[in-house]
mmCIF file of C-alpha atoms and ligand atoms in Angstrom:
data_model
loop_
_atom_site.group_PDB
_atom_site.id
_atom_site.type_symbol
_atom_site.label_atom_id
_atom_site.label_comp_id
_atom_site.label_asym_id
_atom_site.label_seq_id
_atom_site.Cartn_x
_atom_site.Cartn_y
_atom_site.Cartn_z
ATOM 1 C CA MET A 184 -45.601 -95.919 -1.911
ATOM 2 C CA GLN A 185 -42.279 -95.072 -0.373
ATOM 3 C CA ILE A 186 -41.804 -91.777 1.472
ATOM 4 C CA GLN A 187 -38.183 -90.639 1.704
ATOM 5 C CA GLN A 188 -36.801 -88.065 4.125
ATOM 6 C CA ASN A 189 -34.450 -85.099 3.669
ATOM 7 C CA ILE A 190 -34.095 -85.392 -0.091
ATOM 8 C CA SER A 191 -32.254 -82.815 -2.202
ATOM 9 C CA LEU A 192 -34.540 -81.382 -4.880
ATOM 10 C CA LYS A 193 -31.589 -80.415 -7.103
ATOM 11 C CA PRO A 194 -32.303 -83.134 -9.704
ATOM 12 C CA TYR A 195 -36.005 -82.262 -9.725
ATOM 13 C CA ASN A 196 -35.887 -78.572 -10.699
ATOM 14 C CA THR A 197 -34.349 -77.288 -13.932
ATOM 15 C CA PHE A 198 -32.851 -74.279 -12.107
ATOM 16 C CA GLY A 199 -30.705 -76.873 -10.294
ATOM 17 C CA ILE A 200 -31.340 -75.271 -6.888
ATOM 18 C CA ASP A 201 -30.158 -77.417 -4.018
ATOM 19 C CA ALA A 202 -33.139 -77.075 -1.658
ATOM 20 C CA THR A 203 -34.200 -79.966 0.561
ATOM 21 C CA ALA A 204 -37.619 -81.554 0.987
ATOM 22 C CA LYS A 205 -38.320 -82.912 4.473
ATOM 23 C CA TYR A 206 -40.434 -85.657 2.858
ATOM 24 C CA PHE A 207 -40.432 -86.841 -0.747
ATOM 25 C CA ALA A 208 -42.571 -89.338 -2.679
ATOM 26 C CA ARG A 209 -43.344 -90.315 -6.263
ATOM 27 C CA PHE A 210 -46.834 -91.224 -7.422
ATOM 28 C CA THR A 211 -47.871 -93.163 -10.504
ATOM 29 C CA SER A 212 -51.684 -93.364 -10.184
ATOM 30 C CA VAL A 213 -54.771 -91.666 -8.739
ATOM 31 C CA ASP A 214 -54.795 -94.378 -6.027
ATOM 32 C CA GLU A 215 -51.343 -93.243 -4.982
ATOM 33 C CA ILE A 216 -52.477 -89.608 -4.918
ATOM 34 C CA GLU A 217 -55.217 -90.661 -2.501
ATOM 35 C CA GLN A 218 -52.648 -92.487 -0.382
ATOM 36 C CA LEU A 219 -50.553 -89.302 -0.266
ATOM 37 C CA PHE A 220 -53.423 -87.421 1.341
ATOM 38 C CA ASP A 221 -53.753 -90.103 4.008
ATOM 39 C CA SER A 222 -50.038 -89.944 4.719
ATOM 40 C CA PRO A 223 -49.022 -89.558 8.383
ATOM 41 C CA PHE A 224 -46.301 -87.188 7.151
ATOM 42 C CA LEU A 225 -48.845 -84.500 6.322
ATOM 43 C CA LYS A 226 -49.965 -82.216 9.098
ATOM 44 C CA GLU A 227 -53.665 -81.478 9.385
ATOM 45 C CA ASN A 228 -54.930 -79.447 6.408
ATOM 46 C CA GLU A 229 -51.496 -79.599 4.793
ATOM 47 C CA HIS A 230 -51.206 -80.562 1.118
ATOM 48 C CA PRO A 231 -48.258 -82.143 -0.650
ATOM 49 C CA PHE A 232 -46.390 -79.852 -3.031
ATOM 50 C CA ILE A 233 -46.618 -81.420 -6.485
ATOM 51 C CA ILE A 234 -43.675 -81.277 -8.831
ATOM 52 C CA GLY A 235 -43.780 -82.278 -12.505
ATOM 53 C CA GLY A 236 -40.766 -81.561 -14.703
ATOM 54 C CA GLY A 237 -39.691 -78.845 -12.225
ATOM 55 C CA SER A 238 -39.143 -76.465 -15.132
ATOM 56 C CA ASN A 239 -41.168 -73.501 -13.950
ATOM 57 C CA ILE A 240 -40.275 -73.167 -10.272
ATOM 58 C CA LEU A 241 -37.678 -71.328 -8.248
ATOM 59 C CA LEU A 242 -37.026 -72.899 -4.846
ATOM 60 C CA THR A 243 -36.007 -70.192 -2.402
ATOM 61 C CA LEU A 244 -36.317 -72.241 0.809
ATOM 62 C CA ASP A 245 -36.037 -75.780 2.080
ATOM 63 C CA TYR A 246 -39.500 -77.341 2.092
ATOM 64 C CA SER A 247 -40.650 -78.563 5.492
ATOM 65 C CA GLY A 248 -43.565 -80.626 4.183
ATOM 66 C CA LEU A 249 -44.099 -83.376 1.609
ATOM 67 C CA VAL A 250 -43.002 -82.920 -2.014
ATOM 68 C CA ALA A 251 -44.591 -85.409 -4.423
ATOM 69 C CA LYS A 252 -43.339 -85.984 -7.946
ATOM 70 C CA ASN A 253 -45.854 -86.866 -10.648
ATOM 71 C CA GLU A 254 -44.677 -90.017 -12.425
ATOM 72 C CA MET A 255 -47.940 -91.004 -14.099
ATOM 73 C CA HIS A 256 -47.105 -92.374 -17.563
ATOM 74 C CA GLY A 257 -48.894 -93.423 -20.744
ATOM 75 C CA ILE A 258 -49.946 -92.036 -24.131
ATOM 76 C CA GLU A 259 -53.140 -93.331 -25.714
ATOM 77 C CA VAL A 260 -55.198 -92.484 -28.808
ATOM 78 C CA ILE A 261 -58.763 -92.384 -27.497
ATOM 79 C CA LYS A 262 -60.730 -91.497 -30.632
ATOM 80 C CA HIS A 263 -60.574 -90.219 -34.224
ATOM 81 C CA ASP A 264 -62.904 -88.241 -36.374
ATOM 82 C CA GLU A 265 -62.526 -86.994 -39.921
ATOM 83 C CA LYS A 266 -60.209 -84.109 -39.064
ATOM 84 C CA TYR A 267 -58.754 -84.890 -35.684
ATOM 85 C CA VAL A 268 -57.126 -87.492 -33.518
ATOM 86 C CA TYR A 269 -57.616 -87.260 -29.752
ATOM 87 C CA VAL A 270 -54.648 -88.327 -27.648
ATOM 88 C CA ARG A 271 -54.766 -88.698 -23.880
ATOM 89 C CA VAL A 272 -51.396 -88.223 -22.204
ATOM 90 C CA ALA A 273 -50.625 -88.950 -18.563
ATOM 91 C CA ALA A 274 -49.426 -85.861 -16.692
ATOM 92 C CA GLY A 275 -45.985 -87.248 -15.806
ATOM 93 C CA GLU A 276 -44.922 -87.715 -19.443
ATOM 94 C CA ASN A 277 -42.131 -85.452 -20.660
ATOM 95 C CA TRP A 278 -43.486 -82.690 -22.915
ATOM 96 C CA HIS A 279 -40.855 -82.933 -25.646
ATOM 97 C CA GLN A 280 -41.125 -86.735 -25.797
ATOM 98 C CA PHE A 281 -44.842 -86.265 -26.419
ATOM 99 C CA VAL A 282 -44.072 -83.766 -29.227
ATOM 100 C CA LEU A 283 -41.715 -86.326 -30.819
ATOM 101 C CA TYR A 284 -44.418 -89.019 -30.532
ATOM 102 C CA CYS A 285 -46.806 -86.686 -32.445
ATOM 103 C CA ILE A 286 -44.236 -86.062 -35.158
ATOM 104 C CA ASP A 287 -43.523 -89.789 -35.551
ATOM 105 C CA ASN A 288 -47.250 -90.449 -35.923
ATOM 106 C CA ASN A 289 -47.923 -87.439 -38.152
ATOM 107 C CA PHE A 290 -50.282 -85.797 -35.623
ATOM 108 C CA ALA A 291 -50.002 -82.060 -36.258
ATOM 109 C CA GLY A 292 -50.337 -79.069 -33.941
ATOM 110 C CA VAL A 293 -47.571 -79.220 -31.343
ATOM 111 C CA GLU A 294 -44.481 -79.049 -33.606
ATOM 112 C CA ASN A 295 -43.963 -75.324 -32.824
ATOM 113 C CA LEU A 296 -43.831 -76.288 -29.135
ATOM 114 C CA SER A 297 -40.785 -78.543 -29.576
ATOM 115 C CA LEU A 298 -38.097 -78.699 -26.903
ATOM 116 C CA ILE A 299 -40.026 -76.878 -24.177
ATOM 117 C CA PRO A 300 -38.747 -78.365 -20.919
ATOM 118 C CA GLY A 301 -41.223 -79.804 -18.428
ATOM 119 C CA SER A 302 -44.022 -82.310 -18.119
ATOM 120 C CA VAL A 303 -47.337 -82.653 -19.948
ATOM 121 C CA GLY A 304 -49.234 -82.078 -16.683
ATOM 122 C CA ALA A 305 -47.619 -78.685 -16.192
ATOM 123 C CA SER A 306 -48.301 -77.538 -19.758
ATOM 124 C CA PRO A 307 -51.906 -76.330 -19.215
ATOM 125 C CA MET A 308 -51.045 -74.652 -15.906
ATOM 126 C CA GLN A 309 -49.404 -71.730 -17.652
ATOM 127 C CA ASN A 310 -50.773 -72.425 -21.147
ATOM 128 C CA ILE A 311 -47.260 -72.942 -22.538
ATOM 129 C CA GLY A 312 -46.563 -71.214 -25.807
ATOM 130 C CA ALA A 313 -43.857 -70.562 -28.359
ATOM 131 C CA TYR A 314 -43.485 -69.511 -31.992
ATOM 132 C CA GLY A 315 -47.096 -68.480 -32.485
ATOM 133 C CA VAL A 316 -48.781 -71.519 -30.881
ATOM 134 C CA GLU A 317 -50.192 -72.035 -27.397
ATOM 135 C CA ILE A 318 -51.332 -75.264 -25.838
ATOM 136 C CA LYS A 319 -54.920 -73.973 -25.780
ATOM 137 C CA ASP A 320 -54.915 -74.287 -29.609
ATOM 138 C CA VAL A 321 -54.640 -78.096 -29.390
ATOM 139 C CA PHE A 322 -56.194 -78.679 -25.990
ATOM 140 C CA TYR A 323 -59.331 -80.851 -25.722
ATOM 141 C CA GLU A 324 -59.777 -81.569 -22.011
ATOM 142 C CA LEU A 325 -57.907 -82.526 -18.870
ATOM 143 C CA GLU A 326 -58.488 -84.594 -15.795
ATOM 144 C CA ALA A 327 -57.413 -83.368 -12.398
ATOM 145 C CA PHE A 328 -57.652 -84.651 -8.854
ATOM 146 C CA ASP A 329 -59.612 -82.108 -6.848
ATOM 147 C CA ILE A 330 -57.941 -81.880 -3.456
ATOM 148 C CA ASN A 331 -61.018 -80.454 -1.711
ATOM 149 C CA GLU A 332 -63.457 -82.988 -3.122
ATOM 150 C CA ARG A 333 -60.952 -85.875 -3.208
ATOM 151 C CA GLN A 334 -62.111 -86.927 -6.655
ATOM 152 C CA VAL A 335 -61.099 -86.588 -10.289
ATOM 153 C CA SER A 336 -62.902 -83.926 -12.342
ATOM 154 C CA THR A 337 -62.769 -83.070 -16.050
ATOM 155 C CA PHE A 338 -62.102 -79.576 -17.422
ATOM 156 C CA THR A 339 -62.956 -78.435 -20.949
ATOM 157 C CA VAL A 340 -60.992 -75.752 -22.761
ATOM 158 C CA GLN A 341 -63.477 -73.046 -21.646
ATOM 159 C CA GLU A 342 -63.317 -74.217 -18.038
ATOM 160 C CA CYS A 343 -59.514 -73.871 -18.012
ATOM 161 C CA GLU A 344 -59.839 -70.103 -18.697
ATOM 162 C CA PHE A 345 -56.605 -69.996 -20.663
ATOM 163 C CA GLY A 346 -54.821 -66.686 -21.212
ATOM 164 C CA TYR A 347 -51.253 -65.631 -21.996
ATOM 165 C CA ARG A 348 -49.218 -67.914 -19.661
ATOM 166 C CA GLU A 349 -52.370 -68.195 -17.539
ATOM 167 C CA SER A 350 -55.110 -70.631 -16.594
ATOM 168 C CA ILE A 351 -57.653 -71.111 -13.840
ATOM 169 C CA PHE A 352 -55.089 -73.376 -12.114
ATOM 170 C CA LYS A 353 -52.768 -70.405 -11.540
ATOM 171 C CA ARG A 354 -55.586 -68.130 -10.345
ATOM 172 C CA LYS A 355 -58.933 -69.103 -8.815
ATOM 173 C CA TYR A 356 -58.014 -72.778 -8.331
ATOM 174 C CA LYS A 357 -54.362 -72.254 -7.388
ATOM 175 C CA GLY A 358 -53.165 -75.264 -5.396
ATOM 176 C CA ARG A 359 -56.508 -77.036 -5.525
ATOM 177 C CA HIS A 360 -55.948 -79.614 -8.274
ATOM 178 C CA ILE A 361 -53.391 -82.176 -9.329
ATOM 179 C CA ILE A 362 -53.534 -82.584 -13.102
ATOM 180 C CA THR A 363 -53.501 -86.301 -13.905
ATOM 181 C CA SER A 364 -53.927 -86.355 -17.694
ATOM 182 C CA VAL A 365 -54.343 -84.017 -20.657
ATOM 183 C CA THR A 366 -56.193 -84.880 -23.872
ATOM 184 C CA PHE A 367 -55.050 -83.108 -27.028
ATOM 185 C CA ARG A 368 -56.970 -82.687 -30.273
ATOM 186 C CA LEU A 369 -54.404 -82.970 -33.029
ATOM 187 C CA ASN A 370 -54.836 -82.393 -36.740
ATOM 188 C CA LYS A 371 -54.651 -85.196 -39.264
ATOM 189 C CA GLN A 372 -53.942 -82.578 -41.955
ATOM 190 C CA PRO A 373 -51.269 -80.132 -40.806
ATOM 191 C CA ALA A 374 -51.937 -76.377 -40.865
ATOM 192 C CA PHE A 375 -48.368 -75.102 -40.854
ATOM 193 C CA ASN A 376 -47.666 -72.061 -38.717
ATOM 194 C CA ILE A 377 -44.366 -70.524 -39.765
ATOM 195 C CA SER A 378 -45.135 -66.828 -39.597
ATOM 196 C CA TYR A 379 -43.483 -66.255 -36.237
ATOM 197 C CA GLY A 380 -40.019 -64.825 -35.859
ATOM 198 C CA ALA A 381 -37.137 -66.744 -37.275
ATOM 199 C CA ILE A 382 -38.868 -69.982 -38.354
ATOM 200 C CA GLN A 383 -38.971 -69.231 -42.089
ATOM 201 C CA GLN A 384 -35.375 -68.007 -42.003
ATOM 202 C CA GLU A 385 -34.279 -71.200 -40.249
ATOM 203 C CA LEU A 386 -36.199 -73.376 -42.747
ATOM 204 C CA ASP A 387 -34.421 -71.559 -45.588
ATOM 205 C CA LYS A 388 -31.094 -72.173 -43.905
ATOM 206 C CA MET A 389 -31.985 -75.874 -43.619
ATOM 207 C CA HIS A 390 -32.807 -75.936 -47.398
ATOM 208 C CA ILE A 391 -36.235 -77.427 -46.755
ATOM 209 C CA GLU A 392 -38.019 -78.015 -50.050
ATOM 210 C CA GLU A 393 -41.184 -79.653 -48.767
ATOM 211 C CA LEU A 394 -42.636 -78.300 -45.568
ATOM 212 C CA SER A 395 -43.526 -80.885 -42.900
ATOM 213 C CA ILE A 396 -44.185 -80.936 -39.169
ATOM 214 C CA ALA A 397 -40.833 -82.696 -38.730
ATOM 215 C CA ALA A 398 -39.049 -79.831 -40.523
ATOM 216 C CA ILE A 399 -40.819 -77.199 -38.408
ATOM 217 C CA SER A 400 -39.952 -79.091 -35.240
ATOM 218 C CA ARG A 401 -36.302 -79.267 -36.315
ATOM 219 C CA ALA A 402 -36.274 -75.528 -37.103
ATOM 220 C CA VAL A 403 -37.766 -74.682 -33.693
ATOM 221 C CA ILE A 404 -35.234 -76.951 -31.970
ATOM 222 C CA ASN A 405 -32.382 -75.207 -33.819
ATOM 223 C CA ILE A 406 -33.652 -71.741 -32.893
ATOM 224 C CA ARG A 407 -34.206 -72.643 -29.240
ATOM 225 C CA GLN A 408 -30.790 -74.302 -28.984
ATOM 226 C CA SER A 409 -29.128 -71.240 -30.460
ATOM 227 C CA LYS A 410 -30.385 -68.839 -27.792
ATOM 228 C CA LEU A 411 -31.860 -70.683 -24.830
ATOM 229 C CA PRO A 412 -29.540 -72.392 -22.345
ATOM 230 C CA ASP A 413 -29.935 -76.176 -21.985
ATOM 231 C CA PRO A 414 -31.023 -76.754 -18.356
ATOM 232 C CA LYS A 415 -28.772 -79.857 -18.279
ATOM 233 C CA GLU A 416 -25.793 -77.521 -18.713
ATOM 234 C CA ILE A 417 -26.905 -74.223 -17.133
ATOM 235 C CA GLY A 418 -29.790 -74.136 -14.655
ATOM 236 C CA ASN A 419 -32.787 -72.075 -15.804
ATOM 237 C CA ALA A 420 -36.575 -72.089 -16.062
ATOM 238 C CA GLY A 421 -37.021 -70.546 -19.498
ATOM 239 C CA SER A 422 -38.495 -67.040 -19.544
ATOM 240 C CA PHE A 423 -38.385 -65.740 -15.990
ATOM 241 C CA PHE A 424 -40.805 -62.869 -16.687
ATOM 242 C CA LYS A 425 -43.896 -62.462 -18.842
ATOM 243 C CA ASN A 426 -43.941 -60.027 -21.729
ATOM 244 C CA PRO A 427 -45.979 -57.157 -20.240
ATOM 245 C CA THR A 428 -49.005 -55.625 -21.959
ATOM 246 C CA ILE A 429 -49.146 -51.847 -21.685
ATOM 247 C CA PRO A 430 -51.744 -49.289 -22.880
ATOM 248 C CA GLN A 431 -51.342 -48.103 -26.467
ATOM 249 C CA SER A 432 -50.864 -44.494 -25.254
ATOM 250 C CA GLN A 433 -47.949 -45.508 -23.018
ATOM 251 C CA PHE A 434 -46.376 -47.429 -25.899
ATOM 252 C CA VAL A 435 -46.667 -44.409 -28.197
ATOM 253 C CA SER A 436 -44.865 -42.141 -25.739
ATOM 254 C CA LEU A 437 -42.176 -44.765 -25.019
ATOM 255 C CA LYS A 438 -41.660 -45.201 -28.768
ATOM 256 C CA LYS A 439 -40.859 -41.473 -29.029
ATOM 257 C CA GLU A 440 -38.181 -41.755 -26.383
ATOM 258 C CA PHE A 441 -36.968 -45.273 -27.346
ATOM 259 C CA PRO A 442 -37.647 -45.734 -31.092
ATOM 260 C CA ALA A 443 -36.235 -49.306 -31.058
ATOM 261 C CA ILE A 444 -38.680 -50.607 -28.415
ATOM 262 C CA VAL A 445 -40.199 -53.959 -29.517
ATOM 263 C CA GLY A 446 -43.979 -54.367 -29.181
ATOM 264 C CA HIS A 447 -46.866 -56.244 -30.808
ATOM 265 C CA PRO A 448 -50.583 -55.402 -30.705
ATOM 266 C CA ALA A 449 -52.338 -57.435 -28.003
ATOM 267 C CA ASN A 450 -55.939 -57.744 -26.786
ATOM 268 C CA ASN A 451 -55.986 -54.635 -24.648
ATOM 269 C CA GLY A 452 -52.858 -52.728 -25.597
ATOM 270 C CA VAL A 453 -49.358 -53.551 -26.764
ATOM 271 C CA LYS A 454 -47.338 -56.566 -25.655
ATOM 272 C CA VAL A 455 -43.773 -55.415 -25.131
ATOM 273 C CA ALA A 456 -40.696 -57.683 -25.405
ATOM 274 C CA ALA A 457 -39.461 -57.912 -21.813
ATOM 275 C CA GLY A 458 -36.123 -59.282 -23.084
ATOM 276 C CA TRP A 459 -35.540 -55.976 -24.885
ATOM 277 C CA LEU A 460 -36.431 -53.875 -21.808
ATOM 278 C CA ILE A 461 -34.077 -55.933 -19.615
ATOM 279 C CA GLU A 462 -31.280 -55.753 -22.169
ATOM 280 C CA GLN A 463 -31.632 -51.947 -22.370
ATOM 281 C CA CYS A 464 -31.167 -51.780 -18.606
ATOM 282 C CA GLY A 465 -27.787 -53.438 -19.085
ATOM 283 C CA TRP A 466 -28.518 -56.829 -17.517
ATOM 284 C CA LYS A 467 -27.878 -59.127 -20.488
ATOM 285 C CA GLY A 468 -24.878 -61.305 -19.656
ATOM 286 C CA TYR A 469 -24.720 -59.929 -16.073
ATOM 287 C CA ARG A 470 -23.445 -62.334 -13.428
ATOM 288 C CA LYS A 471 -23.196 -62.033 -9.661
ATOM 289 C CA GLY A 472 -21.811 -65.150 -7.982
ATOM 290 C CA ASP A 473 -23.588 -68.011 -9.712
ATOM 291 C CA ALA A 474 -26.788 -66.086 -10.474
ATOM 292 C CA GLY A 475 -27.038 -64.394 -13.838
ATOM 293 C CA CYS A 476 -28.981 -63.058 -16.773
ATOM 294 C CA HIS A 477 -28.405 -65.168 -19.891
ATOM 295 C CA ALA A 478 -26.031 -63.635 -22.434
ATOM 296 C CA LYS A 479 -28.174 -64.604 -25.456
ATOM 297 C CA GLN A 480 -31.702 -64.030 -24.080
ATOM 298 C CA ALA A 481 -32.136 -61.465 -21.321
ATOM 299 C CA LEU A 482 -35.549 -62.851 -20.327
ATOM 300 C CA VAL A 483 -33.897 -66.001 -18.991
ATOM 301 C CA LEU A 484 -32.239 -65.989 -15.567
ATOM 302 C CA VAL A 485 -29.623 -68.660 -14.978
ATOM 303 C CA ASN A 486 -27.882 -70.593 -12.239
ATOM 304 C CA TYR A 487 -24.241 -71.197 -13.222
ATOM 305 C CA GLY A 488 -23.837 -73.853 -10.510
ATOM 306 C CA ASP A 489 -24.434 -73.170 -6.875
ATOM 307 C CA ALA A 490 -26.697 -70.127 -6.825
ATOM 308 C CA LYS A 491 -29.310 -70.107 -4.094
ATOM 309 C CA GLY A 492 -32.915 -69.538 -5.076
ATOM 310 C CA SER A 493 -32.900 -66.417 -2.920
ATOM 311 C CA GLU A 494 -29.993 -64.997 -4.992
ATOM 312 C CA ILE A 495 -31.876 -65.530 -8.253
ATOM 313 C CA LEU A 496 -34.974 -64.002 -6.674
ATOM 314 C CA ALA A 497 -32.966 -60.975 -5.483
ATOM 315 C CA LEU A 498 -31.525 -60.534 -8.995
ATOM 316 C CA SER A 499 -35.034 -60.681 -10.463
ATOM 317 C CA THR A 500 -36.160 -57.963 -8.028
ATOM 318 C CA GLU A 501 -33.235 -55.720 -9.048
ATOM 319 C CA ILE A 502 -34.121 -56.246 -12.713
ATOM 320 C CA MET A 503 -37.777 -55.410 -12.069
ATOM 321 C CA LYS A 504 -36.824 -52.220 -10.213
ATOM 322 C CA SER A 505 -34.520 -50.997 -12.969
ATOM 323 C CA VAL A 506 -37.078 -51.712 -15.729
ATOM 324 C CA GLU A 507 -39.701 -49.812 -13.755
ATOM 325 C CA LEU A 508 -37.357 -46.890 -13.217
ATOM 326 C CA LYS A 509 -36.294 -46.610 -16.863
ATOM 327 C CA PHE A 510 -39.559 -47.450 -18.643
ATOM 328 C CA GLY A 511 -42.301 -47.145 -16.005
ATOM 329 C CA ILE A 512 -43.278 -50.793 -16.675
ATOM 330 C CA MET A 513 -43.750 -53.345 -13.878
ATOM 331 C CA LEU A 514 -42.587 -56.775 -14.989
ATOM 332 C CA GLU A 515 -44.411 -59.821 -13.680
ATOM 333 C CA ARG A 516 -42.588 -63.055 -12.871
ATOM 334 C CA GLU A 517 -43.669 -66.037 -14.940
ATOM 335 C CA VAL A 518 -41.878 -68.633 -12.811
ATOM 336 C CA ASN A 519 -43.549 -69.881 -9.611
ATOM 337 C CA ILE A 520 -41.625 -68.924 -6.494
ATOM 338 C CA LEU A 521 -41.651 -71.369 -3.600
HETATM 339 N N1 LIG B 793 -35.158 -59.383 -27.315
HETATM 340 C C1 LIG B 793 -34.137 -58.519 -27.063
HETATM 341 N N2 LIG B 793 -33.183 -58.898 -26.161
HETATM 342 C C2 LIG B 793 -33.209 -60.096 -25.553
HETATM 343 C C3 LIG B 793 -34.274 -60.989 -25.820
HETATM 344 C C4 LIG B 793 -35.250 -60.610 -26.715
HETATM 345 O O1 LIG B 793 -34.076 -57.424 -27.592
HETATM 346 O O2 LIG B 793 -32.300 -60.380 -24.768
HETATM 347 C C5 LIG B 793 -36.172 -59.002 -28.322
HETATM 348 C C6 LIG B 793 -35.896 -59.743 -29.632
HETATM 349 O O3 LIG B 793 -35.086 -59.006 -30.459
HETATM 350 C C7 LIG B 793 -37.267 -59.928 -30.219
HETATM 351 C C8 LIG B 793 -38.197 -59.907 -29.039
HETATM 352 O O4 LIG B 793 -37.451 -59.456 -27.920
HETATM 353 O O5 LIG B 793 -37.587 -58.864 -31.045
HETATM 354 C C9 LIG B 793 -38.822 -61.275 -28.777
HETATM 355 O O6 LIG B 793 -37.787 -62.204 -28.462
HETATM 356 P P1 LIG B 793 -38.003 -63.788 -28.637
HETATM 357 O O7 LIG B 793 -38.548 -64.115 -29.965
HETATM 358 O O8 LIG B 793 -36.763 -64.446 -28.197
HETATM 359 O O9 LIG B 793 -39.188 -64.142 -27.660
HETATM 360 P P2 LIG B 793 -39.589 -63.652 -26.204
HETATM 361 O O10 LIG B 793 -40.775 -62.769 -26.320
HETATM 362 O O11 LIG B 793 -38.411 -63.122 -25.476
HETATM 363 C C10 LIG B 793 -41.360 -65.563 -25.891
HETATM 364 C C11 LIG B 793 -41.695 -66.621 -24.873
HETATM 365 C C12 LIG B 793 -40.750 -67.795 -24.982
HETATM 366 C C13 LIG B 793 -40.836 -68.382 -26.388
HETATM 367 C C14 LIG B 793 -40.503 -67.276 -27.393
HETATM 368 C C15 LIG B 793 -40.711 -67.715 -28.818
HETATM 369 C C16 LIG B 793 -42.681 -65.412 -23.000
HETATM 370 C C17 LIG B 793 -42.524 -64.967 -21.587
HETATM 371 N N3 LIG B 793 -41.640 -66.060 -23.545
HETATM 372 O O12 LIG B 793 -40.060 -65.050 -25.550
HETATM 373 O O13 LIG B 793 -41.182 -68.788 -24.079
HETATM 374 O O14 LIG B 793 -39.954 -69.468 -26.554
HETATM 375 O O15 LIG B 793 -41.388 -66.142 -27.174
HETATM 376 O O16 LIG B 793 -42.062 -67.879 -29.080
HETATM 377 O O17 LIG B 793 -43.731 -65.193 -23.603
HETATM 378 C C18 LIG B 793 -40.902 -69.543 -21.837
HETATM 379 O O18 LIG B 793 -42.065 -69.173 -21.628
HETATM 380 O O19 LIG B 793 -40.214 -70.088 -20.938
HETATM 381 C C19 LIG B 793 -40.298 -69.315 -23.133
HETATM 382 C C20 LIG B 793 -39.029 -69.602 -23.378
#
């Protein structure tokens, strides 16, 4: 495995931040992961920083250690039963390519998650979700290289402790595992999920007469393309913040003051649309240098070209302060800051 030096990470993060890695490698197998840990380029007790699709990170500094890109590939049907097909996907596969593979093969369950940037290996980390579906709904198990034990272990859906944009890999086991493959349990008979947001409206616009997973995927792609910036054109990492959950009592009093506030019942309170809060604070379409808040979706921060990670981070802090001041709600960043 080749280790390169002083490599720009610009092509490897969807924010398009031009930070440098002192050392850079690509791995394609568990053997190569093991080799990484024996690398003379790692200082004692230092771990490589693993990058997948680079779609959920903000690089605020040059990285003085070893960055390793997951390039493990392969999609394989491992078993069937009456209702389901089980598909094991190597962590380095592109998420949307995997969704298209499912649609081509008529495997249902991930069509609402079309066009989410990033790799399959990153998808369980933050339990990716969109349009009423989360990865936990189709997740069967994953395999991950345990850095402490230097061996591959298997995690079931319960063991991943999935929550809203959360898993055990972002909390208790942060930095301890390298996900190597994810196995999905997909439906042979689709159970269409079109209740969320604008899907039905988009299907009507498309004049769909017979519902199919391909039609839902197309509708989701159209909706996403209409309001989310394409990272190939404008750097971004999707939603920069999570939608916060606040106590019901706080929501009731905010609703009196701000009748248009957008919120949905959640497990332990009300989940409020962070995009709405940010827009009300006047940030939508804001730009300072090359760092900005997207004009069509205020939850998405963007890099118009040469913004530094620290500038985007500073903008996010200003946004958080103003939302707290106006609404008394602390936003939480969804993107990992490095
Ligand atoms: N809204 C505004 N102004 C804005 C943006 C949104 O008022 O600038 C309001 C909308 O009017 C709507 C509500 O906020 O009533 C929700 O907006 P939207 O449907 O666009 O979804 P979101 O809550 O902003 C979440 C996910 C997205 C996912 C969409 C669709 C999070 C943090 N984000 O966004 O996921 O695509 O729902 O399911 O939960 C991502 O995680 O990177 C991501 C893009």
